PDB file of C-alpha atoms and ligand atoms in Angstrom:
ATOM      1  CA  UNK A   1     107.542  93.325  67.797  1.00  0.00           C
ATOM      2  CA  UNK A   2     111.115  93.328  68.421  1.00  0.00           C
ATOM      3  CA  UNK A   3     112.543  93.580  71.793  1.00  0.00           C
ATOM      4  CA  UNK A   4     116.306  92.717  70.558  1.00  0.00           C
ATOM      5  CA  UNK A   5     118.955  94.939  72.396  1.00  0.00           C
ATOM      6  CA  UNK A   6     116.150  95.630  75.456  1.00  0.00           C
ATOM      7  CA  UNK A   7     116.344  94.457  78.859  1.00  0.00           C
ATOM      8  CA  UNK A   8     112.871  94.020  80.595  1.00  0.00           C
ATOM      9  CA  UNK A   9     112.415  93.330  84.509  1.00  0.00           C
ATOM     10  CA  UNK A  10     109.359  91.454  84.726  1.00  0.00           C
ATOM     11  CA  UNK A  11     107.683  91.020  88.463  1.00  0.00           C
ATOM     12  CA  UNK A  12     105.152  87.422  89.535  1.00  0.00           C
ATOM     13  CA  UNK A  13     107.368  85.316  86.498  1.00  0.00           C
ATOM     14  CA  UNK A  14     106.888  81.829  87.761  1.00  0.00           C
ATOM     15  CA  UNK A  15     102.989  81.114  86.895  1.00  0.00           C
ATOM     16  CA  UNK A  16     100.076  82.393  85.170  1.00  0.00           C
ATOM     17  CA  UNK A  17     100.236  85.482  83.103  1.00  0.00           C
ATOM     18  CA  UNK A  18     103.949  86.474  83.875  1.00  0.00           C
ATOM     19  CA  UNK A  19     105.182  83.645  83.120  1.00  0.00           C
ATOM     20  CA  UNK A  20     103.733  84.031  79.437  1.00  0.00           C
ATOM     21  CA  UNK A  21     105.058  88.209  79.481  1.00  0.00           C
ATOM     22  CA  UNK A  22     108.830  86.162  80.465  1.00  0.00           C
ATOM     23  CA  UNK A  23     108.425  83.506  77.199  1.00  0.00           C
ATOM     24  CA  UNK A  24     107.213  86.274  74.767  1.00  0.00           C
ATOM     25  CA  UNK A  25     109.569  89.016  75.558  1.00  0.00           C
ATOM     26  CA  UNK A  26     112.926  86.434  75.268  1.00  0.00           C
ATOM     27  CA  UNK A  27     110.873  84.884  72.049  1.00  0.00           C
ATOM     28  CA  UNK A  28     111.288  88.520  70.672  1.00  0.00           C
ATOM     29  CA  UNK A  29     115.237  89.325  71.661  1.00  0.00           C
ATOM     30  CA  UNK A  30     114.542  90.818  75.537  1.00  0.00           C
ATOM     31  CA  UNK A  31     116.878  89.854  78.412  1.00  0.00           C
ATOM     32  CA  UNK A  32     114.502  89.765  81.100  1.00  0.00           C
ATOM     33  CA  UNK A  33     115.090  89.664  84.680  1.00  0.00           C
ATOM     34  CA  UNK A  34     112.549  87.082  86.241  1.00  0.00           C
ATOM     35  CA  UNK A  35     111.260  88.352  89.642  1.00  0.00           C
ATOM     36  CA  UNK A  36     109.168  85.578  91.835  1.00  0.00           C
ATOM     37  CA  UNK A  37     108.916  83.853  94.890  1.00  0.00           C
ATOM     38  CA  UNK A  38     109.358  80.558  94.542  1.00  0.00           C
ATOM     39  CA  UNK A  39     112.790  79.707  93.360  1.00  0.00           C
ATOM     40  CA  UNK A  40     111.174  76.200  91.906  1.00  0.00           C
ATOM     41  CA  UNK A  41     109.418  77.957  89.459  1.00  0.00           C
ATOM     42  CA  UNK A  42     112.181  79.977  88.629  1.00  0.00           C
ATOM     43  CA  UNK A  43     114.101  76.426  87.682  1.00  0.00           C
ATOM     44  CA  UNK A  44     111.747  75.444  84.554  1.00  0.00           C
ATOM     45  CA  UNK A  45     111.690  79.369  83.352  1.00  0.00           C
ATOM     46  CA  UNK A  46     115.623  79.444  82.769  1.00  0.00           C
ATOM     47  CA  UNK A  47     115.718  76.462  81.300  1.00  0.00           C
ATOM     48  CA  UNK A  48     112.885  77.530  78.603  1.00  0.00           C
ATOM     49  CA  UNK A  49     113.613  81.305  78.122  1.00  0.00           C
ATOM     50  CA  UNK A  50     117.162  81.682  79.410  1.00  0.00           C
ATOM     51  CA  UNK A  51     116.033  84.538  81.751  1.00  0.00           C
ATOM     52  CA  UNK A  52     117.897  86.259  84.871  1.00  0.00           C
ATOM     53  CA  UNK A  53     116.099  84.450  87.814  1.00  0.00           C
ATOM     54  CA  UNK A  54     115.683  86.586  90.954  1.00  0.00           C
ATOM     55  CA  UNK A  55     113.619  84.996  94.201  1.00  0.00           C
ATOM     56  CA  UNK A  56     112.555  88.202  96.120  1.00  0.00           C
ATOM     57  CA  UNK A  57     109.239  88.282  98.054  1.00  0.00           C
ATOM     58  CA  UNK A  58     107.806  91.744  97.216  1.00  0.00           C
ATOM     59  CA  UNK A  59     105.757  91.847 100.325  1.00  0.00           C
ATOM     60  CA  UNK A  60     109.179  92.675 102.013  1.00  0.00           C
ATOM     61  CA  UNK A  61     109.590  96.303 100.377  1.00  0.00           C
ATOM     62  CA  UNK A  62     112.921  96.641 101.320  1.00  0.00           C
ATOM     63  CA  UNK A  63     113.568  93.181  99.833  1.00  0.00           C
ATOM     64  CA  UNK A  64     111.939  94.518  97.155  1.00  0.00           C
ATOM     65  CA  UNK A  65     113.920  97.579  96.742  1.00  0.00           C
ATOM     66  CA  UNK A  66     117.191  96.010  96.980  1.00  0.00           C
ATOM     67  CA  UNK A  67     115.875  93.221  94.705  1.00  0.00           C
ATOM     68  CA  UNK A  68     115.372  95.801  91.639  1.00  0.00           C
ATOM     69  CA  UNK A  69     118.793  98.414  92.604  1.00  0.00           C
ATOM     70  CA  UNK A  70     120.533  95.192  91.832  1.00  0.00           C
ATOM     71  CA  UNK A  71     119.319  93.659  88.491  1.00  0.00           C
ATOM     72  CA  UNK A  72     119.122  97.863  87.475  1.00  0.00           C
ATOM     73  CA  UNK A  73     119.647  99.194  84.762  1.00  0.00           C
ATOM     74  CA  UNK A  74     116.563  97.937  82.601  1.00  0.00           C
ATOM     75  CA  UNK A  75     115.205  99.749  79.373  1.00  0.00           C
ATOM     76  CA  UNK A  76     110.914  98.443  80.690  1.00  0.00           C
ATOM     77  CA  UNK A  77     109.783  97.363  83.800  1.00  0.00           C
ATOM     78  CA  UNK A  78     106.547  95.005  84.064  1.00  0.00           C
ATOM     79  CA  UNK A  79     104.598  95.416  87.479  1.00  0.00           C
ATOM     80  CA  UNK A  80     102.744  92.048  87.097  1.00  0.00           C
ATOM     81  CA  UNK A  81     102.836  90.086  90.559  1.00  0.00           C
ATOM     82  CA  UNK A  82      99.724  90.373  92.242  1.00  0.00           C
ATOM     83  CA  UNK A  83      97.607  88.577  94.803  1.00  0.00           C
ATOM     84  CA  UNK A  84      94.124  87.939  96.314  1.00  0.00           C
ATOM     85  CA  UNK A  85      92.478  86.769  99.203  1.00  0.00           C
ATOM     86  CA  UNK A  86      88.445  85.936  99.162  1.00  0.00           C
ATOM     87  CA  UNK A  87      86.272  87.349 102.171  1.00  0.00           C
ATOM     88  CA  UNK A  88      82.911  88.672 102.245  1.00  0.00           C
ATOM     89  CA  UNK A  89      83.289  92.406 102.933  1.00  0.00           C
ATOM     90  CA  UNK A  90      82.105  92.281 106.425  1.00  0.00           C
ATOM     91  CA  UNK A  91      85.044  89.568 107.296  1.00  0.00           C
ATOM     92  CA  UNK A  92      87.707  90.816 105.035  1.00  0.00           C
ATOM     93  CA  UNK A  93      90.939  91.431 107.934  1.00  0.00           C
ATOM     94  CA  UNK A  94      93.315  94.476 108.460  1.00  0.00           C
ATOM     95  CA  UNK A  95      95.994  91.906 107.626  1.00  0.00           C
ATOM     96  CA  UNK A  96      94.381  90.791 104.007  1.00  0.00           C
ATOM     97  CA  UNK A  97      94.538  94.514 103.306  1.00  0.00           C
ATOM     98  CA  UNK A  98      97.887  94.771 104.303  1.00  0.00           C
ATOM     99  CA  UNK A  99      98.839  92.205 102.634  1.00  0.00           C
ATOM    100  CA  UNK A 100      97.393  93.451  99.372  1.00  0.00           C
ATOM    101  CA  UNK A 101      98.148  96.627  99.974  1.00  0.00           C
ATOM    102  CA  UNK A 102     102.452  95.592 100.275  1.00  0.00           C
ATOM    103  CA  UNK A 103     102.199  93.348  97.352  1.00  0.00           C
ATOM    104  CA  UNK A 104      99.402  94.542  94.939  1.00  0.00           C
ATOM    105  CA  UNK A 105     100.170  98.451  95.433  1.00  0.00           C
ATOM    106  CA  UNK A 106     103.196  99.258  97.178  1.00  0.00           C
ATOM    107  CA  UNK A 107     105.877  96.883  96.028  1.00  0.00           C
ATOM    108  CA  UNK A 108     104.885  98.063  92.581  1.00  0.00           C
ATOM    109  CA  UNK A 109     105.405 101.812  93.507  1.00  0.00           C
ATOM    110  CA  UNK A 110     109.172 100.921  95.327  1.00  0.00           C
ATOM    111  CA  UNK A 111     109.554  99.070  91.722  1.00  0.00           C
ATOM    112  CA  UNK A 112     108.574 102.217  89.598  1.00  0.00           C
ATOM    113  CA  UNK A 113     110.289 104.470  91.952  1.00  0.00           C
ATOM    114  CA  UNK A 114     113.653 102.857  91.857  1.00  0.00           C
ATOM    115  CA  UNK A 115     113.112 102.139  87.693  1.00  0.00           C
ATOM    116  CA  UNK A 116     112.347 106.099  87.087  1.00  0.00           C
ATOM    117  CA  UNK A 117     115.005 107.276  89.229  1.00  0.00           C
ATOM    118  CA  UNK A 118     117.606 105.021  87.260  1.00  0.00           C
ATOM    119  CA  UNK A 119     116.317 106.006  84.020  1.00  0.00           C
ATOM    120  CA  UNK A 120     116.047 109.908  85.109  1.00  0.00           C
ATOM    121  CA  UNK A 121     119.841 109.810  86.350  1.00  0.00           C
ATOM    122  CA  UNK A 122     120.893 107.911  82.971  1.00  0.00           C
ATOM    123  CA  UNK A 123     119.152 110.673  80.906  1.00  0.00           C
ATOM    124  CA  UNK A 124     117.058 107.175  79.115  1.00  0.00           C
ATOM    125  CA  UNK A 125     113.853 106.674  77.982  1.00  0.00           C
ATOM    126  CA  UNK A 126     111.226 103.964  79.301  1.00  0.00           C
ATOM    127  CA  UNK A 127     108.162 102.461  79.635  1.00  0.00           C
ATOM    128  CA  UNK A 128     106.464 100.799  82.596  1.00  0.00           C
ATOM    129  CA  UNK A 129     103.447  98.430  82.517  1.00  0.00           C
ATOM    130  CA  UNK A 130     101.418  97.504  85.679  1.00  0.00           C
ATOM    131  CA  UNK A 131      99.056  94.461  85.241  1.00  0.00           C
ATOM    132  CA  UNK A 132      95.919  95.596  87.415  1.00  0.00           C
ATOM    133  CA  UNK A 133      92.591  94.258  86.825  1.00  0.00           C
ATOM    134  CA  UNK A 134      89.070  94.490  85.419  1.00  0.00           C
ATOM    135  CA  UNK A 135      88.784  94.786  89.544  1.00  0.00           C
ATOM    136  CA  UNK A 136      89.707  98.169  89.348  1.00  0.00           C
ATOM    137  CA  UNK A 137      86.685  99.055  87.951  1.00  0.00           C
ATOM    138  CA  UNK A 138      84.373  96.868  89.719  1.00  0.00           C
ATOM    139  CA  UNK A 139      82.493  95.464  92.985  1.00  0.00           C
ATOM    140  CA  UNK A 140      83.377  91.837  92.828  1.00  0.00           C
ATOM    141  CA  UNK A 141      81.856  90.163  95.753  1.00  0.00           C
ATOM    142  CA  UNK A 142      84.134  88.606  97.887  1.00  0.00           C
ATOM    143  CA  UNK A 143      87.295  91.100  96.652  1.00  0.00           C
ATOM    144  CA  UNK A 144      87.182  94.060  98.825  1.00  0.00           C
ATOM    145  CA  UNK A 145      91.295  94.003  99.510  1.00  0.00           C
ATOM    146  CA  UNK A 146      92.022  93.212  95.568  1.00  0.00           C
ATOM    147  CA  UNK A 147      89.479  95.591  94.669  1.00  0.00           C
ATOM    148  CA  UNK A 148      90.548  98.710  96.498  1.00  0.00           C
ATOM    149  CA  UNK A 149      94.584  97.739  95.782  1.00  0.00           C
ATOM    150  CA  UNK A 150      94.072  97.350  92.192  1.00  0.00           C
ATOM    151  CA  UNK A 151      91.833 100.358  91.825  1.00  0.00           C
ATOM    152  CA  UNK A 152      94.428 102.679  93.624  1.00  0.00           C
ATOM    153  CA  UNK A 153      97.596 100.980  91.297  1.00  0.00           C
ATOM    154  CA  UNK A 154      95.247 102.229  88.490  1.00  0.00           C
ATOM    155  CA  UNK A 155      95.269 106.032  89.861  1.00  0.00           C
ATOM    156  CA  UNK A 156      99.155 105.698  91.146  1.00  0.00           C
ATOM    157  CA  UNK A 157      99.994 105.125  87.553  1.00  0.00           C
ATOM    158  CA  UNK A 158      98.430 108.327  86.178  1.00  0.00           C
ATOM    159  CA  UNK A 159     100.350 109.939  88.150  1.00  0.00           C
ATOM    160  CA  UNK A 160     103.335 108.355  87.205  1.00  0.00           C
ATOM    161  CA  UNK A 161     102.050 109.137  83.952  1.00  0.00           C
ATOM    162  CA  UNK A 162     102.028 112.807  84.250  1.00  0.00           C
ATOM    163  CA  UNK A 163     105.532 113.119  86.127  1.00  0.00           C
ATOM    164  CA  UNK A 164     107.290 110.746  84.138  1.00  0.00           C
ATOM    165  CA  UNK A 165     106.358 111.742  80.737  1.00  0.00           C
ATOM    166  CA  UNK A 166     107.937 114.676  80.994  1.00  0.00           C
ATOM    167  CA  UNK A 167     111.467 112.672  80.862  1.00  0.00           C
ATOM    168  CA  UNK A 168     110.551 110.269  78.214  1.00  0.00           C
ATOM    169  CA  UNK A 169     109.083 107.643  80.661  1.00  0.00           C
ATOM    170  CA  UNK A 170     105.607 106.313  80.091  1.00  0.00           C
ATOM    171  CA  UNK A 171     103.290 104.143  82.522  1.00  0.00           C
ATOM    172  CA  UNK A 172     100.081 102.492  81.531  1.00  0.00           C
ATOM    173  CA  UNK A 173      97.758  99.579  82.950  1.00  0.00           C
ATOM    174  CA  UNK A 174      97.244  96.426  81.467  1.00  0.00           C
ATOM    175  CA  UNK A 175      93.418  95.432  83.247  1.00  0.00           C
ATOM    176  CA  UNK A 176      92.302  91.732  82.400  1.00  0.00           C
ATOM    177  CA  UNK A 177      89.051  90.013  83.176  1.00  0.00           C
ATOM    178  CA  UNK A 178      89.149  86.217  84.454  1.00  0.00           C
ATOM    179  CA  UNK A 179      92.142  83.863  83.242  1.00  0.00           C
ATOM    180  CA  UNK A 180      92.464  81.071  84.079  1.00  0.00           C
ATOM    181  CA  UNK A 181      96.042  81.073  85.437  1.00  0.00           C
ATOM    182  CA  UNK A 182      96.530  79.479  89.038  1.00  0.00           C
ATOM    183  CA  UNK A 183      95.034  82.735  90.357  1.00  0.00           C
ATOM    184  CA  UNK A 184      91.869  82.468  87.865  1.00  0.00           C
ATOM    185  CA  UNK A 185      91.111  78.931  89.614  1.00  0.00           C
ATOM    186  CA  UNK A 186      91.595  80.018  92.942  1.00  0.00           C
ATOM    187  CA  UNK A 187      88.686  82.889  92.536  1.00  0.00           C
ATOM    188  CA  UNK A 188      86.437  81.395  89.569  1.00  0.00           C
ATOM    189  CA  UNK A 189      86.224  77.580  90.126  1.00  0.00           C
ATOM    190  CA  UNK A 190      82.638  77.701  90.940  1.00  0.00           C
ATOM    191  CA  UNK A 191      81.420  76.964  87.502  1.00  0.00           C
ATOM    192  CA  UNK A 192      77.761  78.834  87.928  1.00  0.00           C
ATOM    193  CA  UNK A 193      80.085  81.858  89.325  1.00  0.00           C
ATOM    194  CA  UNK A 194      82.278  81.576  86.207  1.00  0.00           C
ATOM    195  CA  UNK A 195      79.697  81.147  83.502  1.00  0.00           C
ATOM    196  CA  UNK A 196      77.600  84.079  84.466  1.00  0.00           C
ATOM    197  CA  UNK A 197      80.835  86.438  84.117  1.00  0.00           C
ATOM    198  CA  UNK A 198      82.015  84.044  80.762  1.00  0.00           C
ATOM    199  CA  UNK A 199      78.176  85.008  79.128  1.00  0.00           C
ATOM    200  CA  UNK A 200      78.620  88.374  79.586  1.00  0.00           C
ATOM    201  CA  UNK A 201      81.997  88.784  77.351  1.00  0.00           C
ATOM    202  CA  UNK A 202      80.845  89.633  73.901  1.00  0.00           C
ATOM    203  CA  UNK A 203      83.854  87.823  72.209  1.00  0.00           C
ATOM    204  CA  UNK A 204      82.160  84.354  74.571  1.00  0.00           C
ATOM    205  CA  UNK A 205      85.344  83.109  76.483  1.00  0.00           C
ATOM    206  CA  UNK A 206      87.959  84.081  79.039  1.00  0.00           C
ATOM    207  CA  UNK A 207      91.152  85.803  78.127  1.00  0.00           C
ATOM    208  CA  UNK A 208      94.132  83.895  77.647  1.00  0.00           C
ATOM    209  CA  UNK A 209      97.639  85.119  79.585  1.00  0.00           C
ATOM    210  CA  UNK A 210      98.716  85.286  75.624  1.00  0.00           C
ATOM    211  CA  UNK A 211      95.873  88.342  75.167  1.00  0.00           C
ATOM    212  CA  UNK A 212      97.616  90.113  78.109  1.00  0.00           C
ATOM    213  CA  UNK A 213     101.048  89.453  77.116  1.00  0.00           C
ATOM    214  CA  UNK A 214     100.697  91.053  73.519  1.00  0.00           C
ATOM    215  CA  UNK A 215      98.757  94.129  74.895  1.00  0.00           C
ATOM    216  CA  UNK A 216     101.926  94.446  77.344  1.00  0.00           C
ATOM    217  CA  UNK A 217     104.504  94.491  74.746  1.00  0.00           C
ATOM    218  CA  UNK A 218     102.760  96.584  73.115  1.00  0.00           C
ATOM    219  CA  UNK A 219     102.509  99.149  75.629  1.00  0.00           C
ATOM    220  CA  UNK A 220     106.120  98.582  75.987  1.00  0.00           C
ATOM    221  CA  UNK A 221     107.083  99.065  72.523  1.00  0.00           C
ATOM    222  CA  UNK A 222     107.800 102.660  70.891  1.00  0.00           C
ATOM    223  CA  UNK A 223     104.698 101.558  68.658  1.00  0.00           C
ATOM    224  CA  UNK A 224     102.901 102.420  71.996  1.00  0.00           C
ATOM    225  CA  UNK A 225     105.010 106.249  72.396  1.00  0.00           C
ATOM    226  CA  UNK A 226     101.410 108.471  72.675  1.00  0.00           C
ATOM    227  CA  UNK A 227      99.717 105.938  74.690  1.00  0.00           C
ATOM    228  CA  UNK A 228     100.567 107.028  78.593  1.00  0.00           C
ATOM    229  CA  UNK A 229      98.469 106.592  81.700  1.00  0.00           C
ATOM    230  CA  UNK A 230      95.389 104.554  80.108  1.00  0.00           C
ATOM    231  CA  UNK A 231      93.974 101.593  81.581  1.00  0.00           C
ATOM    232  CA  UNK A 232      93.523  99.003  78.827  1.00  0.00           C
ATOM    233  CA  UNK A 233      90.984  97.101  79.362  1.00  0.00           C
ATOM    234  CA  UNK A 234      91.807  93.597  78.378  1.00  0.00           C
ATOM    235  CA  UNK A 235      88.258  92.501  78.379  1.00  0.00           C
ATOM    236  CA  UNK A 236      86.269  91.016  75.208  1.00  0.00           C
ATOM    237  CA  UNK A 237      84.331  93.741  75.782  1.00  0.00           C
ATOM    238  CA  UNK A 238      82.845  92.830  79.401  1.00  0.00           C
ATOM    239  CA  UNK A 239      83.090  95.918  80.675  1.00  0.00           C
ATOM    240  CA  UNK A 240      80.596  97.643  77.791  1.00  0.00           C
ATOM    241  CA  UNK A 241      78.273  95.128  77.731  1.00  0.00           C
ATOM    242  CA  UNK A 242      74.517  96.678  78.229  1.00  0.00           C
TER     243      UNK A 242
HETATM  244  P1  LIG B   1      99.118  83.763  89.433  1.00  0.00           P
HETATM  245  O1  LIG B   1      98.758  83.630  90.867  1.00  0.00           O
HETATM  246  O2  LIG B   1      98.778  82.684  88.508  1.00  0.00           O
HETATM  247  O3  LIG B   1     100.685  84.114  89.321  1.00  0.00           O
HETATM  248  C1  LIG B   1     101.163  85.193  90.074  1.00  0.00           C
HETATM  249  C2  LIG B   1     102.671  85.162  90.107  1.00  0.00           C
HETATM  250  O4  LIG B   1     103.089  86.241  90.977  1.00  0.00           O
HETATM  251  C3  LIG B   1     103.210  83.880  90.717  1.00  0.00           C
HETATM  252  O5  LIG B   1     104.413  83.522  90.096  1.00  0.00           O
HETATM  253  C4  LIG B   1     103.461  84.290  92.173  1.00  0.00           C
HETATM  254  O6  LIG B   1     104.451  83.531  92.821  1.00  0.00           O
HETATM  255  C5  LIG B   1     103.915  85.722  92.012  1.00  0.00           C
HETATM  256  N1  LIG B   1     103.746  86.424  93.258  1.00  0.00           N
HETATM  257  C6  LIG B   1     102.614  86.537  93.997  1.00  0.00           C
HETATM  258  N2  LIG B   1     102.874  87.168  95.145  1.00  0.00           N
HETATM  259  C7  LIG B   1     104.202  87.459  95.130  1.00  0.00           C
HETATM  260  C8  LIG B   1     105.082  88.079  96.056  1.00  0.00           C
HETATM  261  N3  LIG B   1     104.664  88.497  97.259  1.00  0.00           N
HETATM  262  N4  LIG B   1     106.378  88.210  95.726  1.00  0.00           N
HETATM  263  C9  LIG B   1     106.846  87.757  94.531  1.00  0.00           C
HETATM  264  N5  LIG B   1     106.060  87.150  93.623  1.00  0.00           N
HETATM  265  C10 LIG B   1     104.760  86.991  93.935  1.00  0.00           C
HETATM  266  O7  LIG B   1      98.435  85.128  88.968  1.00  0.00           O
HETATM  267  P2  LIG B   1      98.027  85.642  87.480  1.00  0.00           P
HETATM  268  O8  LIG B   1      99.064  85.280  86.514  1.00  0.00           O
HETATM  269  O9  LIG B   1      96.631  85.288  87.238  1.00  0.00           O
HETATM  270  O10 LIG B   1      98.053  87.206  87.775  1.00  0.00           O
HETATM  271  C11 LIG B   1      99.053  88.078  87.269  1.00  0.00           C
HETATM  272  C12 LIG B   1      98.525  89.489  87.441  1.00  0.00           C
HETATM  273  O11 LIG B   1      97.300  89.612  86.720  1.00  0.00           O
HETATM  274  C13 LIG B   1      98.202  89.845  88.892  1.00  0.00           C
HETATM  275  O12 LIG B   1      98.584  91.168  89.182  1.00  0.00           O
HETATM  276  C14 LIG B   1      96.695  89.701  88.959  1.00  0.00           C
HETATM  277  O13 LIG B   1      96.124  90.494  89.954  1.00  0.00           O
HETATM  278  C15 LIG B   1      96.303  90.130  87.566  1.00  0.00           C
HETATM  279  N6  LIG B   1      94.975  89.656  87.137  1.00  0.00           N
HETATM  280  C16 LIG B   1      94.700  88.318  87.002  1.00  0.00           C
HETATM  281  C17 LIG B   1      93.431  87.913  86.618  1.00  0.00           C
HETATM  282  C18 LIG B   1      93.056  86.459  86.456  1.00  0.00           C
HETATM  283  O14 LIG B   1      91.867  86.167  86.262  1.00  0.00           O
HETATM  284  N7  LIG B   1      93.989  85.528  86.500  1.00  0.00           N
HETATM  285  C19 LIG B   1      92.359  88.880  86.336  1.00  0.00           C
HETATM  286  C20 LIG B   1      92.758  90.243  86.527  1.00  0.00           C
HETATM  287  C21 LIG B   1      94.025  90.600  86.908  1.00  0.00           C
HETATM  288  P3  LIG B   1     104.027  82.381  93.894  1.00  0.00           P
HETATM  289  O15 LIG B   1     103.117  81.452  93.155  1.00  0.00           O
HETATM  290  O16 LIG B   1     105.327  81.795  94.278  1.00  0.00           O
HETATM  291  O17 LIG B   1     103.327  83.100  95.003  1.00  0.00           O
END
């Protein structure tokens, strides 16, 4: 796939799964503007992939906002940062939800907004991807916040489905199950937690950042042009296990 000519903002660059988006988009021609929030990261990144660092904290939406208006234009836009917080639903805070809510749900919307108004007033074409989660789908113990945030970026993108379309702009999920990125440690260390999800994926392992990366571009590409508003489910078949 051949991203030569294309420039992709890509949020949540410096670890895990975004990190792997930034290396396979410049690998295949992209400029890509690297969004994270810690500049350190950042520092390694540039040096392997040549990308356009940016250190913005997306749980400030205006930083947010001003963050994208100023590495705009961009011919794809990746919604991948995301966090999580663990807390038995009786314990989980107002602030965890906020929290989730600003970075999980709302920083990607100011993101998409600002993209789909630039590419509207340009008269251009484009394609957004927002990495949600098997979560969307699901009661994981212990995830009420990422849960409910990932499970409402799912339904905010069909809707940007159905009112961007219309001017060439499509917007799709990418949904994995457990990787083991920094964030995949942090919520699946346990090993007796981890092996009772890992025995229920047909293919018998975890996905790799790699799987998510490749079903991203994809989604991206014009290979992708009548696939808008799906949830791809990134899963080794988890999810349709009996
Ligand atoms: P990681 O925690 O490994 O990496 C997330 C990246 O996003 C980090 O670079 C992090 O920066 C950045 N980030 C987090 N919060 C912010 C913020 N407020 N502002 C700017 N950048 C931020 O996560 P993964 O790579 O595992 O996750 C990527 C996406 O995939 C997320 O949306 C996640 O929900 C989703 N996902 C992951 C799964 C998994 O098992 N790993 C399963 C299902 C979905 P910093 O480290 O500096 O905070």
């Amino acid at each position: 796939m051949d991203f030569a000519g294309k420039k992709v903002i890509v949020t949540g660059a410096g670890k895990g799964i975004g990190r792997v988006i930034v290396s396979m988009l410049t690998a295949r021609g992209a400029t890509v503007v690297a969004m994270t929030r810690s500049a350190e990261d950042l520092d390694s990144l540039v040096a392997e992939t040549g990308c356009i660092p940016v250190v913005v904290d997306l749980a400030d939406l205006e930083a947010a906002r001003a963050a994208i208006r100023a590495a705009l234009p961009a011919d794809y836009l990746v919604n991948n940062a995301g966090t999580t917080s663990l807390e038995p639903f009786v314990d989980t805070s107002m602030e965890t939800i906020d929290h989730l809510m600003n970075v999980n749900l709302k920083a990607p919307i100011v993101l998409a907004q600002e993209y789909a108004r630039d590419r509207i007033a340009r008269g251009e074409k484009g394609a957004i991807v927002n990495i949600s989660s098997m979560a969307a789908f699901l009661g994981v113990p212990d995830h009420t916040a990422y849960c409910a945030t990932k499970g409402a970026l799912d339904a905010a993108t069909r809707v940007m489905a159905v009112e961007l379309g219309p001017h060439g702009i499509r917007a799709n999920c990418v949904n994995p199950v457990v990787t083991m990125t920094p964030m995949g440690i942090k919520a699946w260390s346990d090993p007796v937690k981890a092996n009772a999800v890992k025995t229920r994926i047909p293919v018998g392992r975890f996905a790799e950042s790699e799987d998510h990366a490749e079903a991203t571009l994809f989604l991206l590409s014009d290979a992708a042009s009548m696939i808008n508003g799906v949830s791809l489910k990134v899963d080794g078949g988890f999810s349709i296990q009996n």
